[in-house]
Coordinates of C-alpha atoms in Angstrom, one line a residue:
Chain A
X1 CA 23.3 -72.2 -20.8
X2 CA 24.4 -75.0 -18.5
X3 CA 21.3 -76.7 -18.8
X4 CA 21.9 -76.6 -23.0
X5 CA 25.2 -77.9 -22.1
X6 CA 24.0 -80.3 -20.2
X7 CA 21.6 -81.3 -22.8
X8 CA 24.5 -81.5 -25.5
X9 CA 26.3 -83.6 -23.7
X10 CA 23.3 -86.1 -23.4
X11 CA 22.9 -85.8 -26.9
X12 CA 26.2 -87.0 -27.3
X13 CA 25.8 -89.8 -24.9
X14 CA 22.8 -91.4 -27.0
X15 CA 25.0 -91.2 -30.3
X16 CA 27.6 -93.1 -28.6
X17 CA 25.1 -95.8 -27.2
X18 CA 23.9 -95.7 -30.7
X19 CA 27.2 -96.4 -32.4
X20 CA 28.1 -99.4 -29.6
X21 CA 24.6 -101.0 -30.5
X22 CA 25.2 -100.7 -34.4
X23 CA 28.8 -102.2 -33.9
X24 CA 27.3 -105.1 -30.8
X25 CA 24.3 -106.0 -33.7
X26 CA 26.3 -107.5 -36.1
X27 CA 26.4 -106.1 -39.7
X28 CA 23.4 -104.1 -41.1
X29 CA 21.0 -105.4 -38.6
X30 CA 21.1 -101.8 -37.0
X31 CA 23.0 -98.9 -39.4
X32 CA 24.8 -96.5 -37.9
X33 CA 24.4 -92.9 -36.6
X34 CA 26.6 -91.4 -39.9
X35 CA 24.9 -93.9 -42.1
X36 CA 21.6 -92.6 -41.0
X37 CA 22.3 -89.6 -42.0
X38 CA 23.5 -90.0 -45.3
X39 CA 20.3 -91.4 -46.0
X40 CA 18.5 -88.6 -44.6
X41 CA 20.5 -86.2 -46.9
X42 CA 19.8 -88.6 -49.9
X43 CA 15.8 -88.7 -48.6
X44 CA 15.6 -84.5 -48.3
X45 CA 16.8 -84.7 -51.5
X46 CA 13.8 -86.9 -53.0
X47 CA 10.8 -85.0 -54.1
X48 CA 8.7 -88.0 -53.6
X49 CA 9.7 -87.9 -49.9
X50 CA 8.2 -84.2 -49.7
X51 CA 5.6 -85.2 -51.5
X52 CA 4.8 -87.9 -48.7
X53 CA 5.9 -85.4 -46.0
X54 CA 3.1 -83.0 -47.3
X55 CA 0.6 -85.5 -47.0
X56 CA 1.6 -86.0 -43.3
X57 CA 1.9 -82.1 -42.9
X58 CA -1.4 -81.6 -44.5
X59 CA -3.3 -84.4 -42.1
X60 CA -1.3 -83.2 -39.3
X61 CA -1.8 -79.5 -39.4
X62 CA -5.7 -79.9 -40.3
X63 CA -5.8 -82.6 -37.1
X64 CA -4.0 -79.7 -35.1
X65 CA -6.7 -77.1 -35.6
X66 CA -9.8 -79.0 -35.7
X67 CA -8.8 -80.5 -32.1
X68 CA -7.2 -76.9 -30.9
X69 CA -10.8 -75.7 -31.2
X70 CA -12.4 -78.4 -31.0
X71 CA -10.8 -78.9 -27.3
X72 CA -11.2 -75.5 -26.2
X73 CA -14.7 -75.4 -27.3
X74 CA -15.7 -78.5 -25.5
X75 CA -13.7 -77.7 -22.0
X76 CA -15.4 -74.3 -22.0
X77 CA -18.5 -76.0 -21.9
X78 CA -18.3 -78.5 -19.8
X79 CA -15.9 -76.1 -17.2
X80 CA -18.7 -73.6 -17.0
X81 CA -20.8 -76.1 -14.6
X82 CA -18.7 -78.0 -11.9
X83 CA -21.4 -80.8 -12.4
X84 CA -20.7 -81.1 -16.1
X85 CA -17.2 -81.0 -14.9
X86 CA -17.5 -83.5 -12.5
X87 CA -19.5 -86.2 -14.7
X88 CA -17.0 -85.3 -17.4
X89 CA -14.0 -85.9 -16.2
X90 CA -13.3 -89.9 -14.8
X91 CA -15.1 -90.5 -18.6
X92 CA -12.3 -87.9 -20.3
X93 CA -9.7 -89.4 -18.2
X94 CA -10.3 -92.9 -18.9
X95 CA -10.9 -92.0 -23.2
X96 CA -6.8 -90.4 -22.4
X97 CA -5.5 -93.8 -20.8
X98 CA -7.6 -96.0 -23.4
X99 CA -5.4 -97.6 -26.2
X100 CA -7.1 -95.9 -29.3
X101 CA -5.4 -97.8 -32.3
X102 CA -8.0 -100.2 -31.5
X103 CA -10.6 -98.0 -32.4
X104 CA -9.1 -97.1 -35.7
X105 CA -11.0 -99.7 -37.8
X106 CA -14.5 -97.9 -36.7
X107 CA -12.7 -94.7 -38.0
X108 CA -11.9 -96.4 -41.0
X109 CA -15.4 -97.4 -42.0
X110 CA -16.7 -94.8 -40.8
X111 CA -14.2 -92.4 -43.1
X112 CA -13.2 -94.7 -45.4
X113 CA -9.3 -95.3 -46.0
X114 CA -8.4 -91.2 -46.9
X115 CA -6.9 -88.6 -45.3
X116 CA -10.3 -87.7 -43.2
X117 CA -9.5 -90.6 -41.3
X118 CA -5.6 -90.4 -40.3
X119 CA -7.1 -86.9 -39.5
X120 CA -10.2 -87.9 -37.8
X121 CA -8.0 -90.4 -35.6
X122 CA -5.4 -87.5 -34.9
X123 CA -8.1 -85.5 -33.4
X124 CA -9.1 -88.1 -31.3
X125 CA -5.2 -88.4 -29.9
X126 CA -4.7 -84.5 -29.5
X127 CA -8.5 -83.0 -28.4
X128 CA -8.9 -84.9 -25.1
X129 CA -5.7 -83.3 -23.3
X130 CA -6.6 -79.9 -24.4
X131 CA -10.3 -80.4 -23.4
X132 CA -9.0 -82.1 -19.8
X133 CA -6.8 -79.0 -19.0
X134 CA -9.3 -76.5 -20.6
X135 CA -11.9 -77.4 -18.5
X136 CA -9.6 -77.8 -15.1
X137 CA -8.2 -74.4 -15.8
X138 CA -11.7 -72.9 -15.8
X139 CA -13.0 -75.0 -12.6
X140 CA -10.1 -74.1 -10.6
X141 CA -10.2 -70.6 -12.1
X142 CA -10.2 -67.4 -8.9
X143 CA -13.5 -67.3 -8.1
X144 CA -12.7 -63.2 -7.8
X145 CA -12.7 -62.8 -11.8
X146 CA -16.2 -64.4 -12.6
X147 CA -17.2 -62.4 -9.5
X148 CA -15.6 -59.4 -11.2
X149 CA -16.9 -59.9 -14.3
X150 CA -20.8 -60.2 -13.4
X151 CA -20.1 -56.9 -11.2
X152 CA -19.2 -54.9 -14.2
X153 CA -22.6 -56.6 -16.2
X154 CA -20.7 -58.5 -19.1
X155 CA -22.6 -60.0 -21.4
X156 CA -21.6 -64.4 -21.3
X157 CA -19.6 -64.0 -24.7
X158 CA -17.5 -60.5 -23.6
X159 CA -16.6 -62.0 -19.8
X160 CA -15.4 -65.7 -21.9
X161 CA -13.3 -63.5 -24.3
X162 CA -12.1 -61.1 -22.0
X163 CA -11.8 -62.1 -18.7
X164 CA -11.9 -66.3 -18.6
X165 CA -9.7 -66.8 -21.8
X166 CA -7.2 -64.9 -21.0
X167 CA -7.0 -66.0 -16.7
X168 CA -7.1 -70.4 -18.5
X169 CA -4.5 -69.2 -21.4
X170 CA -1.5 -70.4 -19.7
X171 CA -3.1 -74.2 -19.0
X172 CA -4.4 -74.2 -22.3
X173 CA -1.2 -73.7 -23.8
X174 CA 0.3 -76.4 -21.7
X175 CA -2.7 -78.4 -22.7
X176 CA -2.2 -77.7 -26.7
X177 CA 1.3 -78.6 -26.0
X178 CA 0.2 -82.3 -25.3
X179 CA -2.5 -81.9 -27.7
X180 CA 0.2 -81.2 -30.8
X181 CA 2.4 -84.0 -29.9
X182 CA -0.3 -86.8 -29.9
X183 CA -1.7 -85.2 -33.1
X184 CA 1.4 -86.3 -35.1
X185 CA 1.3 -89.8 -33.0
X186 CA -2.7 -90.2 -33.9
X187 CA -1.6 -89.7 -37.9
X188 CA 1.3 -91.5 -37.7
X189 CA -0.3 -94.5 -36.4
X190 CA -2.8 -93.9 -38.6
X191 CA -0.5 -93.7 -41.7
X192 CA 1.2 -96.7 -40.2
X193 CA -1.9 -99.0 -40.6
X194 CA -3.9 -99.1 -43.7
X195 CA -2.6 -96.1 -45.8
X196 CA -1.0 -95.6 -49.0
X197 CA 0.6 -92.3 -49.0
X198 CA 2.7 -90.3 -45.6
X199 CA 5.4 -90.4 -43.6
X200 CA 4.1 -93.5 -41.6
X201 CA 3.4 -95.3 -44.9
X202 CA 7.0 -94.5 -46.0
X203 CA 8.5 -96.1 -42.8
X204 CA 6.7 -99.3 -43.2
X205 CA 7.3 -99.5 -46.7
X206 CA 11.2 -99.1 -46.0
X207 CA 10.7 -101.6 -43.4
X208 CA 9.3 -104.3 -45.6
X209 CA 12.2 -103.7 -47.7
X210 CA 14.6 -104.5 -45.5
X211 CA 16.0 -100.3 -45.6
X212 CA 16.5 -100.0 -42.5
X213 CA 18.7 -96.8 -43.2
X214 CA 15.6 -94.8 -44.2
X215 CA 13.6 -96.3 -41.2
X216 CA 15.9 -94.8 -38.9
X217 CA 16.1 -91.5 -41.0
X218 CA 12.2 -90.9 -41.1
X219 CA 11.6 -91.6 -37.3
X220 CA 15.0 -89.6 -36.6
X221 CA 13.6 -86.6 -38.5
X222 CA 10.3 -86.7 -37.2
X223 CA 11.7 -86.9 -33.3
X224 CA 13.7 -84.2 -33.6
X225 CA 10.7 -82.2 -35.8
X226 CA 8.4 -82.9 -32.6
X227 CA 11.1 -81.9 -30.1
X228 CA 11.7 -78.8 -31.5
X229 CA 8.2 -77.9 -31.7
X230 CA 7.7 -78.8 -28.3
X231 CA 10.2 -76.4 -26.9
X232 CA 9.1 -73.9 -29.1
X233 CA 6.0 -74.2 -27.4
X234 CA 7.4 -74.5 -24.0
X235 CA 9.1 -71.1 -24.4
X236 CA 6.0 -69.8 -25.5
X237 CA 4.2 -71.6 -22.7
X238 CA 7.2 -70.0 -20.1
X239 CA 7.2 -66.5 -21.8
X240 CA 3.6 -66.3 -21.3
X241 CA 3.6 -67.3 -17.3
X242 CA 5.8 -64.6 -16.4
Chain T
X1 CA -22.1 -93.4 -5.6
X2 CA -22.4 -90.2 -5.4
X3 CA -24.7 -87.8 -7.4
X4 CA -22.4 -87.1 -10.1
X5 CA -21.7 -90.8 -10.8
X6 CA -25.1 -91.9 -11.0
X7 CA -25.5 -88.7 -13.7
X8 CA -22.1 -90.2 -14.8
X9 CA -23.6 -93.9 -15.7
X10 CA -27.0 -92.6 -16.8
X11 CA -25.2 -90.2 -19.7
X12 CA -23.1 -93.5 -20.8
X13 CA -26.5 -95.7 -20.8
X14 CA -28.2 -93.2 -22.7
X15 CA -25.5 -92.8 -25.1
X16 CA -25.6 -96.8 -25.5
X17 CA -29.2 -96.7 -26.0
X18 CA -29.0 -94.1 -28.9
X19 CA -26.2 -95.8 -30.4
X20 CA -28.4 -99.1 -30.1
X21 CA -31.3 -97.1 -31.6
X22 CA -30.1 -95.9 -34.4
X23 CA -28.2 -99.0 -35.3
X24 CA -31.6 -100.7 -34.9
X25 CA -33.5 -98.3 -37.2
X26 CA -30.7 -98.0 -39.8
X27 CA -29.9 -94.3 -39.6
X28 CA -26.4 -96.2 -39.0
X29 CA -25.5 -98.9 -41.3
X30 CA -24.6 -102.3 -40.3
X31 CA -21.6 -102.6 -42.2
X32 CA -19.8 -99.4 -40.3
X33 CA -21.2 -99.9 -36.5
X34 CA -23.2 -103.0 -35.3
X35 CA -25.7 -102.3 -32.1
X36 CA -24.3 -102.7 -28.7
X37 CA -26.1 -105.6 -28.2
X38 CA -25.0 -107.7 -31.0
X39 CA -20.9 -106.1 -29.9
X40 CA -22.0 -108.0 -26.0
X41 CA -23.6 -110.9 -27.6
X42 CA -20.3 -111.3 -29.8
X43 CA -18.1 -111.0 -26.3
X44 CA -19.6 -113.4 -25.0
X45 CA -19.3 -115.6 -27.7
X46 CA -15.3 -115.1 -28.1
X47 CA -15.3 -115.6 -24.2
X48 CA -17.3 -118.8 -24.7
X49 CA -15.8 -120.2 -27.7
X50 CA -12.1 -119.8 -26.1
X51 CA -11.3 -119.0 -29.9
X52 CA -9.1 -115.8 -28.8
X53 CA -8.0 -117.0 -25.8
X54 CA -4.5 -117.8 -27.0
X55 CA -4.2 -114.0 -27.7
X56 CA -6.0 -112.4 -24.9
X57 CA -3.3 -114.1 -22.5
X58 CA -0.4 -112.9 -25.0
X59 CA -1.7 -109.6 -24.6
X60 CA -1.8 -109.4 -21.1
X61 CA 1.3 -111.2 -20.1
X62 CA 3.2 -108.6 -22.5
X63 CA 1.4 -105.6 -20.5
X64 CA 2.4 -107.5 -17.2
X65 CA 5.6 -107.8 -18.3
X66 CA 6.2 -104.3 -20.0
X67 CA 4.7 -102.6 -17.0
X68 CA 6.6 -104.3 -14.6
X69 CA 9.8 -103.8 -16.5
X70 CA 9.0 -100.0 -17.1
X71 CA 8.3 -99.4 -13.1
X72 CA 10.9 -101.4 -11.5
X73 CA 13.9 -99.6 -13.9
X74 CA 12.2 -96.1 -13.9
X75 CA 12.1 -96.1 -10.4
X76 CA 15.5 -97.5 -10.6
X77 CA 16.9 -94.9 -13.2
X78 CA 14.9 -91.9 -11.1
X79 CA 16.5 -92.7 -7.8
X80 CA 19.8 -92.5 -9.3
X81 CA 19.0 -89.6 -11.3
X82 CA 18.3 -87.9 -8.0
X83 CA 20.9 -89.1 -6.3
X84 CA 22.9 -87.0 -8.3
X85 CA 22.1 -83.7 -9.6
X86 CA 24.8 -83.0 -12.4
X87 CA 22.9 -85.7 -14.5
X88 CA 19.3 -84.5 -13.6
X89 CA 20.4 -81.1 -14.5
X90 CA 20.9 -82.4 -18.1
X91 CA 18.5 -85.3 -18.5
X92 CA 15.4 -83.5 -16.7
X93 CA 14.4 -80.8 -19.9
X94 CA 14.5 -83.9 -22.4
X95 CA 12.5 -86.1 -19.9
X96 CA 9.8 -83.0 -20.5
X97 CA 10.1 -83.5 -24.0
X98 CA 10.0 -86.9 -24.3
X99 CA 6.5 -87.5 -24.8
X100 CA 6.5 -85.8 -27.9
X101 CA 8.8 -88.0 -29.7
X102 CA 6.8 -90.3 -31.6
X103 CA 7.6 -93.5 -30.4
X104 CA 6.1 -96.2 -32.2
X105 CA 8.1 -94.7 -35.3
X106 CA 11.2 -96.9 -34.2
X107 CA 8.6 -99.7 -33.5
X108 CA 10.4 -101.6 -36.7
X109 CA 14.0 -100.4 -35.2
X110 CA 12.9 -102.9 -32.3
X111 CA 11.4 -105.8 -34.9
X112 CA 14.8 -105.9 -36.3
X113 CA 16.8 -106.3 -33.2
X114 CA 14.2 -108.6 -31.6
X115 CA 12.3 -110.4 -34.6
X116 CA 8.1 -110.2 -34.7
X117 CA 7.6 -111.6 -31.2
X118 CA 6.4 -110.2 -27.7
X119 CA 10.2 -108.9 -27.1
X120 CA 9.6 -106.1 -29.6
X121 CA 6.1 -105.3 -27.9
X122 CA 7.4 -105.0 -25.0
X123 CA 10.7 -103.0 -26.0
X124 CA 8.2 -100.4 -27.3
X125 CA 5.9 -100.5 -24.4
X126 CA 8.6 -99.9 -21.9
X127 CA 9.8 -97.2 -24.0
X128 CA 6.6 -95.5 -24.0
X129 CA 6.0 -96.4 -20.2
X130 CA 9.0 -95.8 -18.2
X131 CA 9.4 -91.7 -18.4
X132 CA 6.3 -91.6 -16.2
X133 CA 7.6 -93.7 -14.0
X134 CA 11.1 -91.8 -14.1
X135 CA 9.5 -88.7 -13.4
X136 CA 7.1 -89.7 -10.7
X137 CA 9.8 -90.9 -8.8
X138 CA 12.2 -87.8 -9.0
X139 CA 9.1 -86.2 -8.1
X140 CA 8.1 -88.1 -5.1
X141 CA 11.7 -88.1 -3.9
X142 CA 11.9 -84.2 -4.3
X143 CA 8.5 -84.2 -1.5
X144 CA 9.9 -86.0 1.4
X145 CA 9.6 -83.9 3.5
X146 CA 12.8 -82.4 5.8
X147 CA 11.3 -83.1 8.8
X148 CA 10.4 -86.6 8.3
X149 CA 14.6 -86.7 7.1
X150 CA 15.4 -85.0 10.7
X151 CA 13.3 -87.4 12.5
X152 CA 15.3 -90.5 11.0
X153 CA 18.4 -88.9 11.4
X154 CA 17.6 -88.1 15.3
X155 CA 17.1 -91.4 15.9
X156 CA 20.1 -93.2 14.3
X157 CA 18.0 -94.8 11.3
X158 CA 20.9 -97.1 8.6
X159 CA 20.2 -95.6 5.2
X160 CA 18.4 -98.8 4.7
X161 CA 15.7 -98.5 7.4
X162 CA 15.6 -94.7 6.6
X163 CA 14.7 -95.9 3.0
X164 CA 12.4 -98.5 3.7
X165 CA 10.3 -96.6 6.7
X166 CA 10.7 -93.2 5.9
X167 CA 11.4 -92.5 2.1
X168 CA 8.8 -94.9 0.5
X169 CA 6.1 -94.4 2.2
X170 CA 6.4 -90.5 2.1
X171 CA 6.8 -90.8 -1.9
X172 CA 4.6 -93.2 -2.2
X173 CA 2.0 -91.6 -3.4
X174 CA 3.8 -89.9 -5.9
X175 CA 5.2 -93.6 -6.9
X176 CA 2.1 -94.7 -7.3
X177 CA 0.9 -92.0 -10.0
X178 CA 3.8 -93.8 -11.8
X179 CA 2.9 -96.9 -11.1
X180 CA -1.4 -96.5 -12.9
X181 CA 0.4 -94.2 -15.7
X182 CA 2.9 -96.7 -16.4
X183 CA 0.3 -99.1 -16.5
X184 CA -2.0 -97.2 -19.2
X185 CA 1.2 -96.8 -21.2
X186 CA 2.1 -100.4 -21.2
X187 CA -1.4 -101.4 -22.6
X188 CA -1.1 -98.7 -24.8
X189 CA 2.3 -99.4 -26.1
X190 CA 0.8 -103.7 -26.9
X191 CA -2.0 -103.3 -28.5
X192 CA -1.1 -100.5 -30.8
X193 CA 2.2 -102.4 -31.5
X194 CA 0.3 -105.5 -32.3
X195 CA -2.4 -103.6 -34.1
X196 CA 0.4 -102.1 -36.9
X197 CA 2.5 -104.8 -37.4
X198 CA 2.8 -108.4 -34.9
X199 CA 1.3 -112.3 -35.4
X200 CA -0.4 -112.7 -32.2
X201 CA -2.3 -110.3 -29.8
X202 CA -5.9 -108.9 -29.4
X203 CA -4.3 -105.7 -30.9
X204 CA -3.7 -108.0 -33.6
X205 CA -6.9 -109.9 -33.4
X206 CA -8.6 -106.8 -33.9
X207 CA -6.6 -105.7 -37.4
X208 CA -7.2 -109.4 -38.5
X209 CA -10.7 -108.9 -37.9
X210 CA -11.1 -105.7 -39.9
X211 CA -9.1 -107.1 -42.3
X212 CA -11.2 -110.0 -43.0
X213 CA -14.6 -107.7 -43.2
X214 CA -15.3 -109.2 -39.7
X215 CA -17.6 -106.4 -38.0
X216 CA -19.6 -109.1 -35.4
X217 CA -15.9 -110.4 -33.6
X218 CA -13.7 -106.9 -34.3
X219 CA -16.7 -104.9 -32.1
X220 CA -16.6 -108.1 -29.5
X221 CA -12.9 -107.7 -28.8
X222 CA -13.2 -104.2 -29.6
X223 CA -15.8 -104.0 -26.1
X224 CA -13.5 -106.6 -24.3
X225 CA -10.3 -104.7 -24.6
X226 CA -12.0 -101.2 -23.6
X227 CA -13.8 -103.1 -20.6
X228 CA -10.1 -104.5 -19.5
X229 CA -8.7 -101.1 -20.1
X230 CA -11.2 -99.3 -18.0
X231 CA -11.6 -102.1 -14.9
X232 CA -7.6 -102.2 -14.5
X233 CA -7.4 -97.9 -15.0
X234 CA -10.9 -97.3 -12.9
X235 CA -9.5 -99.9 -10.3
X236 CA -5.5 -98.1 -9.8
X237 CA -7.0 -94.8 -10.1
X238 CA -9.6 -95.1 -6.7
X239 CA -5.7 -96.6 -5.3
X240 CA -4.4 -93.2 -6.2
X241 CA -7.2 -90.9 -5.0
X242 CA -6.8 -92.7 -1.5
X243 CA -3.4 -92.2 -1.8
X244 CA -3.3 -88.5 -2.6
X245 CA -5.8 -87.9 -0.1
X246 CA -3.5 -89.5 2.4
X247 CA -1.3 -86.7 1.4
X248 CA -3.4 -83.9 1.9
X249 CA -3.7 -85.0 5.4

C-alpha cells in the first residue's frame, strides 16, 4: 500500500515535470499533459486508430508466441548439455547487447516489407532473453531432481514435462517477462522504419505532420499498455515463487 | 582458450562457411544476402575509401558521449536514491518496470525539443542507458559489506576517504555491470535512433544504403558495426568476469 502510494506520488512528480517543460518550451513545441489527453480521447475514438492498433496487436501477439516457444524450445536444448550451454552462451549474450535495427534491412529482404517481417524482427528482440534464462534455469537446476527423475525410470519427454519444467518455471517467467517487453519494442521499431500500417507508422506519420499531440498520445498509451502488462506478469511471476 | 571456446569459434566459422556456401551456389539469392566474403571485401573498401568515415566518428562520439552521460548521472541519481530510502521506496518498483516502456516511441518527442542532430541521439540513448546504471549502483551500494563500514569507522576514516577507499572499491564491481550494460545500451539507443529517423550516423548509413538497393556497402557497415559492437562488449565483459570473481573471493 505504501509502496502504491509511493508510486502515485512519483507519478505525480513526472506530470508536474511534464507541465514545467511544456510551459519552459515555448508554445506548441512540447503540448501539455491535459492536451495529450484530449487527443488520446479523440484518437480512442477513431476507428482508423484501432484499426492500426490491431495491426500492432496482431504482429505483437503472433511475435509473443512464436518467441515464447520458440525460446523455451531452444534453452531446453542447449541447457540439457553444460557444453552446449557453455559454447552458447558469450554468443547469446553478445546477439542481447548487439544493436538489432541494423539488421532489419536483411529481415526486410528476406520477408519483404509485411507484417512477417515487423514479426520476424520482434522475435529476434523477445526469444534471446527467454532462451538465456531458459537455459540458466536448467544448468543451475538441483542436481537432486534430474537425479530423482532417472531413479524413478522416466522416460526424456515425462521427466522435461514433469519434473524440469516445472523446477525452471519461475526463471522462465521472469525470462518471458523481458521477452514480452522487447517484442512490442522489436515491432515497434519495426513499424517505425519502412511500414505502412501500426502504431509505429502512426507515430511517425503524426510526426511528419507536425502533431505532436498524437505523438505524445500513442507513445503515452503504449507505455502505460507495457507497464501494466509488466506488473501483471510480475505478480504472476511473485505469486508463483511463493 | 579453453575447450569450449575453441568449439565456440569453430560453430561461428562453420556457420560462415555455410552461409558463404550457399550464397556461392545460389540456394540464397544475391539480392537478399551477399557471401561473407564479398560483406569483408566491402569493409575494407569503406575502411579504405574513408567514404563513411565522417559517420563512423559521429556514431561513436554520440555513444561516447551518451554512455558517459548515462553512467556519471545514474550513478549520480542511485547514490542519492540510496541515500534516502523514502524516495527509493517509491521510485525502485518503476525502476523494475522501466525497461518495458518502449522508449524510442518518444524518440520524435526529443527531435522536437532538440532538432535532427546528435543531441536527440543522445537524449534517447541516455534514456535507454541510465536505469542500468541507476540500479547497479543501488545495488552495489546495498553489498558493502558492514564490516568493511566498521573497519572505517574504527579507524576515524572522513566520509570522504570512507567513500573513496572503502565504498568504491567494495561496489565496484557491481558499478561496473553498470558501467558494460550502459555501454550496450548507449550503442543500442544511436544506431537505432539514427537507423529510424537522423542525417548522419552509420545507423543512418545503413538505412541509406538499403534504401538506395545498396546490398555490397549496407552488408560492409552491417559487419563493421557488429565487429565494433562485439570487440567493445567481448572486451568490458572479460573486465567484469575479473571483477566478479574478485568478489567471490
Amino acid at each position: 500500500m505504501r509502496s502504491a502510494l509511493g508510486s502515485a506520488v512519483v507519478v505525480l512528480v513526472l506530470l508536474v515535470v511534464w507541465e514545467g517543460l511544456h510551459l519552459a518550451v515555448s508554445n506548441s513545441g512540447l503540448p501539455s499533459p491535459v492536451a495529450t489527453l484530449v487527443r488520446l480521447g479523440v484518437l480512442l475514438g477513431d476507428a482508423d486508430f484501432w484499426r492500426q492498433a490491431g495491426e500492432t496487436g496482431r504482429a505483437f501477439a503472433a511475435a509473443v508466441v512464436l518467441s515464447t516457444f520458440a525460446g523455451i524450445g531452444l534453452g531446453i536444448l542447449l541447457g540439457m548439455n553444460r557444453t552446449t550451454g557453455a559454447v552458447a552462451q558469450p554468443i547469446l549474450v553478445n546477439l542481447y547487447a548487439l544493436p538489432k535495427v541494423t539488421l532489419y534491412p536483411v529481415v526486410l529482404l528476406i520477408f519483404g516489407l509485411g507484417i512477417s517481417a515487423r514479426i520476424a524482427f520482434g522475435i529476434m528482440h523477445g526469444m534471446i532473453p527467454l532462451t538465456l534464462f531458459t537455459m540458466n534455469a536448467i544448468l543451475n537446476m538441483k542436481p537432486v531432481y534430474r537425479r530423482s527423475a532417472a531413479v524413478m525410470g522416466l522416460t526424456p519427454w515425462q521427466s522435461s514435462f514433469y519434473v524440469v519444467l516445472p523446477a525452471i518455471l519461475p526463471e522462465v517467467i521472469t525470462g518471458a517477462r523481458l521477452g514480452v517487453s522487447l517484442c512490442l519494442l522489436g515491432v515497434l521499431i519495426g513499424e517505425m522504419f519502412a511500414a505502412r500500417n501500426g502504431l509505429g507508422f502512426v507515430v511517425m506519420q503524426a510526426m511528419e505532420r507536425g502533431d505532436m499531440p498524437s505523438v505524445l498520445a500513442v507513445a503515452l498509451l503504449l507505455a502505460v499498455l507495457a507497464l501494466v502488462v509488466n506488473a501483471a506478469l510480475l505478480a504472476l511471476d511473485r505469486a508463483w515463487r511463493r | 582458450m579453453t575447450r569450449e571456446g575453441w568449439i565456440r569459434l569453430l560453430v561461428i566459422a562453420a556457420a560462415v562457411a555455410a552461409l558463404e556456401l550457399a550464397c556461392r551456389l545460389g540456394w540464397v539469392p544475391v539480392t537478399v544476402v551477399i557471401p561473407p566474403s564479398a560483406m569483408a571485401a566491402s569493409l575494407v573498401d569503406i575502411l579504405a575509401s574513408g567514404k563513411h568515415w565522417a559517420d563512423i566518428v559521429i556514431s561513436l562520439r554520440s555513444v561516447a558521449i551518451a554512455a558517459v552521460l548515462s553512467i556519471g548521472l545514474g550513478f549520480l541519481v542511485g547514490a542519492v536514491i540510496h541515500a534516502w530510502p523514502l524516495v527509493r521506496g517509491a521510485v525502485e518498483p518503476l525502476l523494475a518496470s522501466y525497461y518495458a516502456v518502449p522508449t524510442f516511441m518518444f524518440y520524435p518527442v526529443f527531435i522536437i525539443l532538440f532538432g535532427v542532430g546528435p543531441a536527440a541521439i543522445v537524449a534517447i540513448a541516455v534514456l535507454l542507458a541510465i536505469v542500468s546504471m541507476i540500479s547497479a549502483t543501488l545495488v552495489g551500494l546495498d553489498r558493502i559489506p558492514l564490516v568493511l563500514r566498521k573497519t572505517a569507522r574504527m579507524m576515524h576514516m572522513g566520509p570522504a576517504s570512507r567513500a573513496l577507499l572503502i565504498g568504491l572499491p567494495a561496489a565496484l564491481p557491481h558499478l561496473f555491470t553498470g558501467v558494460k550494460l550502459a555501454v550496450a545500451y548507449a550503442f543500442i539507443g544511436v544506431i537505432a535512433s539514427e537507423f529510424i529517423l537522423s542525417g548522419a550516423g552509420m545507423g543512418y548509413a545503413i538505412a541509406y544504403a538499403y534504401n538506395n538497393f545498396d546490398n555490397r556497402e549496407m552488408y560492409g557497415l552491417m559487419l563493421l558495426i557488429i565487429l565494433v559492437v562485439t570487440v567493445v562488449n567481448t572486451g568490458l565483459d572479460a573486465v567484469d568476469r575479473r571483477l566478479q570473481a574478485r568478489l567471490r573471493r
